[in-house]
Amino acid sequence: MHPHSSSTSSSEPDGTTVRRRAWRTLTWALLWLVLLDIGASVAFSFSKDVKDVNPGKLQLFFDYGRSMEARVRRMTRADPSATAPITLAGWYSPLKATDRPAAPGATPVTVYGMSHAMRLAEALHNESPNYAVRSVGAPGATTNWSLGAYRRDAAGRKSKVVVLAIMSSTLPEITSMTPMTWNVSFPLAYTQDRYLIGGDGKLRVITPPYESFTDFVATLDDPRKWAAAVAMYERYDPFYDSLMFRATWLDHSTLVRLARRAWINRRDRETAGDVLTARGFNADSEAVRVANAIIAQFAAMARHNGQVPVIYVVNNYGYGDQLHRALADTLERDHIPYLSSESVVDPNDPSNYLPDTHFTDANDQKLAQALDQVIAANLPAAAR
């Protein structure tokens, strides 16, 4: 028998050849990824018209992962007539209000909050001629924005009734200073008060670095001022994430934007799950504690101003009545009038909501009727 040969056949590749082939394959793969990245960026490029913030589903899909700073810079112009309308919304200064016509002697009511609250204000106006309904709102407004708006609203002091809205789907963001740190769907630039609970249990307010569109543009165009504003968000806003917020050359990569979007979505789900879900709420979370402190302070301020406070609790689909439960102790302890939507609209029935998450028109009208009853039950006869 012939012994087995220990030599390697010349027909088999040696280690150097294998490594060379691996590097060649990797190089080609990277080259194709770069070409695909560039191709997708060109094919699904965002509109150059700064006022066109909704160019198409694919463009939006591939753009959602772009940093918030890059998106805001792209659509902001110093001239209000040339900037994207979305950049003008929600500012504290000047505070914009919608006044509706009313019969002489109608009871003045002001509603503060997000679009759900603005729809309720309109429904209340349509429902009852007994009220002169005024509304002050911002897209996606969290309740810390609304309390800040109430604090600044000198014209609102004339109202006999003031309504503050709070919503389950944005409860975690009640500790933010601007939607730019969390609302990746819409690049909203406005700012809002940040409330902290002090050692004595009372709220302490941190005002934002700028409160008007004019000051925002001036800050954005000044590297020193912008760096100071970003540092303030990093310190006080728990939603601030430099990877999501700051503009870098990576914003030009479609693949990076997709990966960043996935990261943001995961972060937001985890954050929301730590605060409020359909199964329950975390009473020890900062968001729940701040929410309770805000509604208590709003009620105290309104009563000090001779007004009737009402809390409008918006229970979004998929959250059940957990927000109402999270606030119930404070509402009952301080005897604060309130309307919680689940008492009128089943939060577990998707047919009660529009595709954009608002209540249907019919349900808004039912909620307005319920709000009318709450106001009537708490408004002194002399004030009607």
XYZ file of C-alpha atoms in Angstrom:
384
model
C 0.000 0.000 0.000
C 1.166 3.487 -0.740
C 1.225 5.916 2.202
C -1.182 8.871 2.145
C 0.470 12.031 0.902
C 0.642 14.903 3.387
C 1.177 17.451 0.653
C -1.560 19.847 -0.515
C -2.778 19.414 -4.045
C -1.693 22.207 -6.351
C -5.318 22.392 -7.546
C -6.524 23.592 -4.106
C -6.310 27.366 -3.324
C -3.785 28.355 -0.688
C -4.613 30.682 2.241
C -3.501 33.807 0.386
C -5.776 33.044 -2.557
C -8.763 32.421 -0.262
C -8.225 35.713 1.507
C -7.819 37.533 -1.801
C -11.115 36.108 -3.052
C -12.884 37.046 0.216
C -11.625 40.613 0.003
C -12.680 40.812 -3.647
C -16.184 39.597 -2.764
C -16.444 42.029 0.126
C -15.250 44.910 -2.050
C -17.839 44.155 -4.707
C -20.579 43.848 -2.081
C -19.632 47.205 -0.577
C -19.482 48.771 -4.039
C -22.991 47.533 -4.840
C -24.258 48.791 -1.478
C -22.820 52.222 -2.231
C -24.381 52.213 -5.693
C -27.750 51.132 -4.277
C -27.465 53.784 -1.577
C -26.767 56.504 -4.131
C -29.458 55.208 -6.467
C -32.116 55.211 -3.741
C -31.117 58.697 -2.651
C -31.495 59.977 -6.213
C -34.669 58.048 -7.015
C -36.463 59.009 -3.820
C -34.983 62.442 -3.208
C -37.065 64.872 -1.192
C -38.785 67.788 -2.864
C -36.708 70.950 -3.242
C -39.818 72.996 -2.536
C -39.523 73.798 1.192
C -43.296 74.094 1.467
C -43.830 70.581 0.110
C -43.457 68.520 3.298
C -45.509 65.587 1.951
C -44.054 64.730 -1.503
C -44.994 61.034 -1.458
C -44.969 57.883 0.662
C -41.638 56.548 -0.597
C -39.896 59.887 -0.238
C -41.199 60.193 3.299
C -40.236 56.603 4.103
C -36.630 57.091 3.059
C -36.421 60.518 4.717
C -37.814 59.721 8.188
C -34.386 58.657 9.421
C -32.728 61.926 8.461
C -31.561 63.897 11.500
C -34.077 66.383 12.829
C -31.600 69.238 12.529
C -31.035 68.506 8.836
C -34.761 68.281 8.145
C -35.546 71.523 9.948
C -32.686 73.377 8.252
C -33.891 72.156 4.850
C -37.374 73.627 5.287
C -36.681 76.764 7.334
C -36.346 80.186 5.737
C -35.993 83.476 7.604
C -38.864 84.970 5.605
C -42.138 83.631 7.085
C -43.756 83.793 3.643
C -41.034 81.570 2.165
C -40.572 79.025 4.975
C -42.494 75.764 5.273
C -45.796 76.468 7.092
C -45.074 73.667 9.564
C -42.111 75.671 10.904
C -44.460 78.509 11.925
C -46.786 76.378 14.068
C -46.896 76.102 17.841
C -44.756 79.032 18.989
C -45.426 80.649 22.342
C -44.651 84.080 20.893
C -46.894 85.252 19.471
C -49.443 82.865 20.931
C -52.058 82.230 18.258
C -55.681 81.689 19.245
C -58.805 80.855 17.272
C -61.832 82.923 18.263
C -65.269 81.785 17.145
C -68.347 83.990 16.758
C -70.797 83.826 19.651
C -74.059 85.396 20.785
C -73.890 88.304 23.240
C -73.619 87.090 26.816
C -72.215 83.674 25.870
C -69.871 82.159 28.460
C -66.239 82.459 27.294
C -64.377 79.134 27.208
C -60.764 78.580 26.152
C -59.387 75.149 25.229
C -55.638 74.402 25.278
C -54.005 71.421 23.640
C -53.353 69.308 20.579
C -55.511 68.794 17.479
C -57.904 66.506 19.385
C -58.617 69.411 21.727
C -59.048 71.814 18.800
C -61.616 69.462 17.275
C -63.460 69.324 20.616
C -63.492 73.140 20.746
C -65.015 73.293 17.278
C -67.601 70.652 18.205
C -68.519 72.555 21.371
C -68.986 75.697 19.298
C -71.308 73.795 16.947
C -73.128 72.127 19.815
C -74.039 75.028 22.080
C -74.653 78.751 21.449
C -74.188 79.298 25.194
C -70.400 79.357 24.829
C -67.949 81.697 23.155
C -65.337 79.065 22.357
C -61.714 80.043 21.923
C -58.857 77.612 21.331
C -55.079 77.762 21.661
C -53.213 74.801 20.255
C -50.173 73.338 18.550
C -49.809 70.227 16.369
C -48.911 67.289 18.586
C -48.921 69.512 21.660
C -48.069 67.731 24.885
C -49.595 68.954 28.139
C -46.452 70.777 29.249
C -46.804 72.922 26.102
C -50.451 73.550 26.970
C -49.721 74.644 30.539
C -47.023 76.950 29.193
C -49.539 78.408 26.739
C -52.044 78.981 29.548
C -49.390 80.733 31.641
C -48.614 83.115 28.759
C -52.173 83.678 27.528
C -53.204 87.066 28.901
C -56.356 87.106 26.753
C -57.385 83.769 28.222
C -57.869 85.348 31.645
C -61.218 86.628 30.402
C -62.547 83.079 30.027
C -64.860 81.716 32.688
C -63.868 78.146 31.837
C -60.450 76.827 30.761
C -59.914 73.316 29.404
C -56.522 71.588 29.407
C -56.090 68.478 27.244
C -53.833 65.510 27.952
C -53.436 62.478 25.670
C -52.281 58.937 26.321
C -50.171 58.435 23.187
C -47.989 61.469 23.958
C -47.884 61.194 27.741
C -44.235 60.008 27.772
C -43.202 63.140 25.855
C -44.569 65.444 28.577
C -40.956 65.775 29.758
C -39.618 67.047 26.413
C -38.643 70.608 25.454
C -39.407 70.439 21.735
C -41.024 67.961 19.307
C -37.692 67.956 17.473
C -36.373 65.463 20.026
C -39.139 62.896 19.562
C -41.599 63.564 16.719
C -39.730 61.974 13.811
C -42.851 61.949 11.638
C -43.140 65.731 11.485
C -40.205 68.132 11.935
C -41.934 70.580 14.264
C -39.535 73.257 15.456
C -41.498 74.941 18.243
C -40.440 74.701 21.878
C -42.197 74.204 25.209
C -41.674 74.540 28.932
C -39.938 71.692 30.745
C -41.364 70.941 34.187
C -39.372 69.265 36.950
C -40.675 68.130 40.312
C -38.639 69.642 43.125
C -37.848 68.108 46.473
C -40.899 69.832 47.928
C -43.121 68.123 45.344
C -43.818 71.379 43.510
C -43.192 72.025 39.846
C -40.145 73.937 38.706
C -40.212 75.303 35.169
C -37.312 75.429 32.735
C -38.173 77.812 29.904
C -36.896 76.986 26.407
C -33.916 78.745 24.775
C -36.186 80.450 22.228
C -39.969 80.847 22.023
C -40.665 82.450 18.641
C -40.015 81.630 15.000
C -37.873 84.751 14.635
C -35.658 83.793 17.567
C -35.482 80.203 16.313
C -34.129 81.332 12.931
C -31.625 83.644 14.618
C -30.489 80.789 16.878
C -30.283 78.272 14.033
C -28.128 80.645 11.986
C -25.727 81.388 14.847
C -23.429 78.398 15.617
C -22.742 79.621 19.154
C -26.412 80.146 20.015
C -27.425 76.876 18.372
C -24.769 74.950 20.289
C -26.064 76.467 23.543
C -29.658 75.538 22.691
C -28.676 71.963 21.819
C -26.708 71.709 25.070
C -29.854 72.736 26.941
C -31.868 69.999 25.215
C -29.163 67.465 26.012
C -29.285 68.430 29.685
C -33.020 68.714 30.296
C -34.802 66.730 27.559
C -34.664 62.960 28.160
C -35.673 62.350 24.518
C -32.631 64.127 23.151
C -30.407 61.759 21.181
C -27.481 63.241 19.257
C -27.658 60.384 16.725
C -31.205 61.373 15.849
C -30.917 65.122 16.361
C -27.597 66.447 15.045
C -26.931 66.859 11.333
C -23.858 65.064 9.922
C -22.625 63.853 6.531
C -24.302 60.517 7.326
C -27.656 62.169 6.577
C -26.813 61.725 2.889
C -26.875 57.926 3.208
C -30.180 56.160 2.616
C -28.979 53.045 4.444
C -27.920 55.054 7.489
C -31.266 56.832 7.523
C -33.145 53.513 7.428
C -31.021 52.098 10.255
C -31.497 55.284 12.277
C -35.249 55.155 11.757
C -35.370 51.573 13.056
C -33.342 52.602 16.106
C -35.651 55.545 16.834
C -38.788 53.414 16.514
C -37.371 50.847 18.919
C -36.349 53.540 21.405
C -39.786 55.150 21.302
C -41.566 51.825 21.855
C -39.385 51.055 24.851
C -39.876 54.531 26.311
C -43.655 54.404 25.908
C -43.754 50.916 27.399
C -41.994 52.182 30.521
C -44.696 54.830 31.067
C -48.112 53.859 29.761
C -49.605 50.904 27.884
C -53.014 49.331 27.470
C -52.123 46.995 30.353
C -51.177 49.645 32.877
C -49.097 52.656 33.789
C -45.955 53.225 35.793
C -46.920 55.533 38.652
C -43.246 56.042 39.517
C -42.261 57.231 36.042
C -41.343 60.884 35.705
C -43.954 61.393 32.976
C -46.854 60.205 35.150
C -45.660 62.198 38.166
C -45.204 65.365 36.073
C -48.606 64.872 34.430
C -50.327 64.738 37.806
C -48.401 67.769 39.034
C -49.301 69.735 35.898
C -53.031 69.163 36.131
C -52.950 70.050 39.847
C -51.074 73.290 39.175
C -53.320 74.184 36.231
C -56.410 73.753 38.412
C -54.890 75.848 41.210
C -53.888 78.640 38.809
C -57.297 78.683 37.126
C -59.126 78.864 40.435
C -56.812 81.639 41.574
C -57.811 83.518 38.400
C -61.508 82.969 39.141
C -61.917 80.350 36.408
C -63.376 76.851 36.301
C -60.674 74.331 35.282
C -61.574 71.235 33.250
C -59.197 68.440 32.253
C -59.891 66.726 28.920
C -58.424 63.202 29.041
C -57.937 61.806 25.520
C -57.696 58.009 25.507
C -56.210 56.887 22.201
C -57.055 53.581 20.559
C -54.953 50.782 22.001
C -54.420 52.420 25.406
C -57.756 51.680 27.040
C -58.562 53.926 30.000
C -55.094 53.734 31.537
C -54.446 57.476 31.281
C -57.613 58.209 33.235
C -56.481 55.710 35.857
C -53.050 57.342 36.023
C -54.643 60.724 36.802
C -57.639 59.621 38.855
C -56.156 60.156 42.320
C -55.192 63.773 41.569
C -58.504 64.548 39.869
C -60.433 63.235 42.863
C -58.135 64.629 45.558
C -58.241 68.165 44.162
C -61.872 67.929 43.030
C -60.932 68.880 39.475
C -63.745 68.687 36.905
C -62.813 66.503 33.962
C -64.029 64.733 30.851
C -62.367 61.411 30.123
C -63.130 60.210 26.616
C -63.680 56.572 27.560
C -66.873 57.593 29.372
C -68.288 58.503 25.947
C -66.167 56.680 23.347
C -65.060 53.061 23.679
C -61.242 53.217 23.375
C -61.083 49.566 22.277
C -63.320 49.983 19.218
C -61.287 51.076 16.164
C -64.419 52.265 14.368
C -64.586 55.157 16.848
C -61.423 56.655 15.356
C -60.428 58.158 12.033
C -57.367 56.776 10.199
C -55.358 59.773 11.474
C -56.159 58.736 15.113
C -58.699 61.514 15.775
C -62.185 60.663 16.964
C -64.857 60.579 14.301
C -66.909 63.727 13.846
C -69.907 62.051 15.458
C -67.851 61.098 18.511
C -66.405 64.604 18.810
C -69.968 65.875 18.893
C -70.861 63.398 21.654
C -67.776 64.495 23.600
C -68.801 68.139 23.169
C -72.220 67.325 24.628
C -70.520 65.637 27.589
C -68.207 68.627 28.057
C -71.240 70.920 28.050
C -72.658 68.883 30.946
C -69.375 69.031 32.882
C -69.182 72.804 32.467
C -72.813 73.323 33.413
C -72.373 71.226 36.552
C -69.349 73.220 37.731
C -69.973 76.750 36.551
C -71.541 78.989 39.227
C -74.991 80.214 38.251
C -73.853 83.837 38.444
C -71.155 83.183 35.849
C -73.465 81.619 33.255
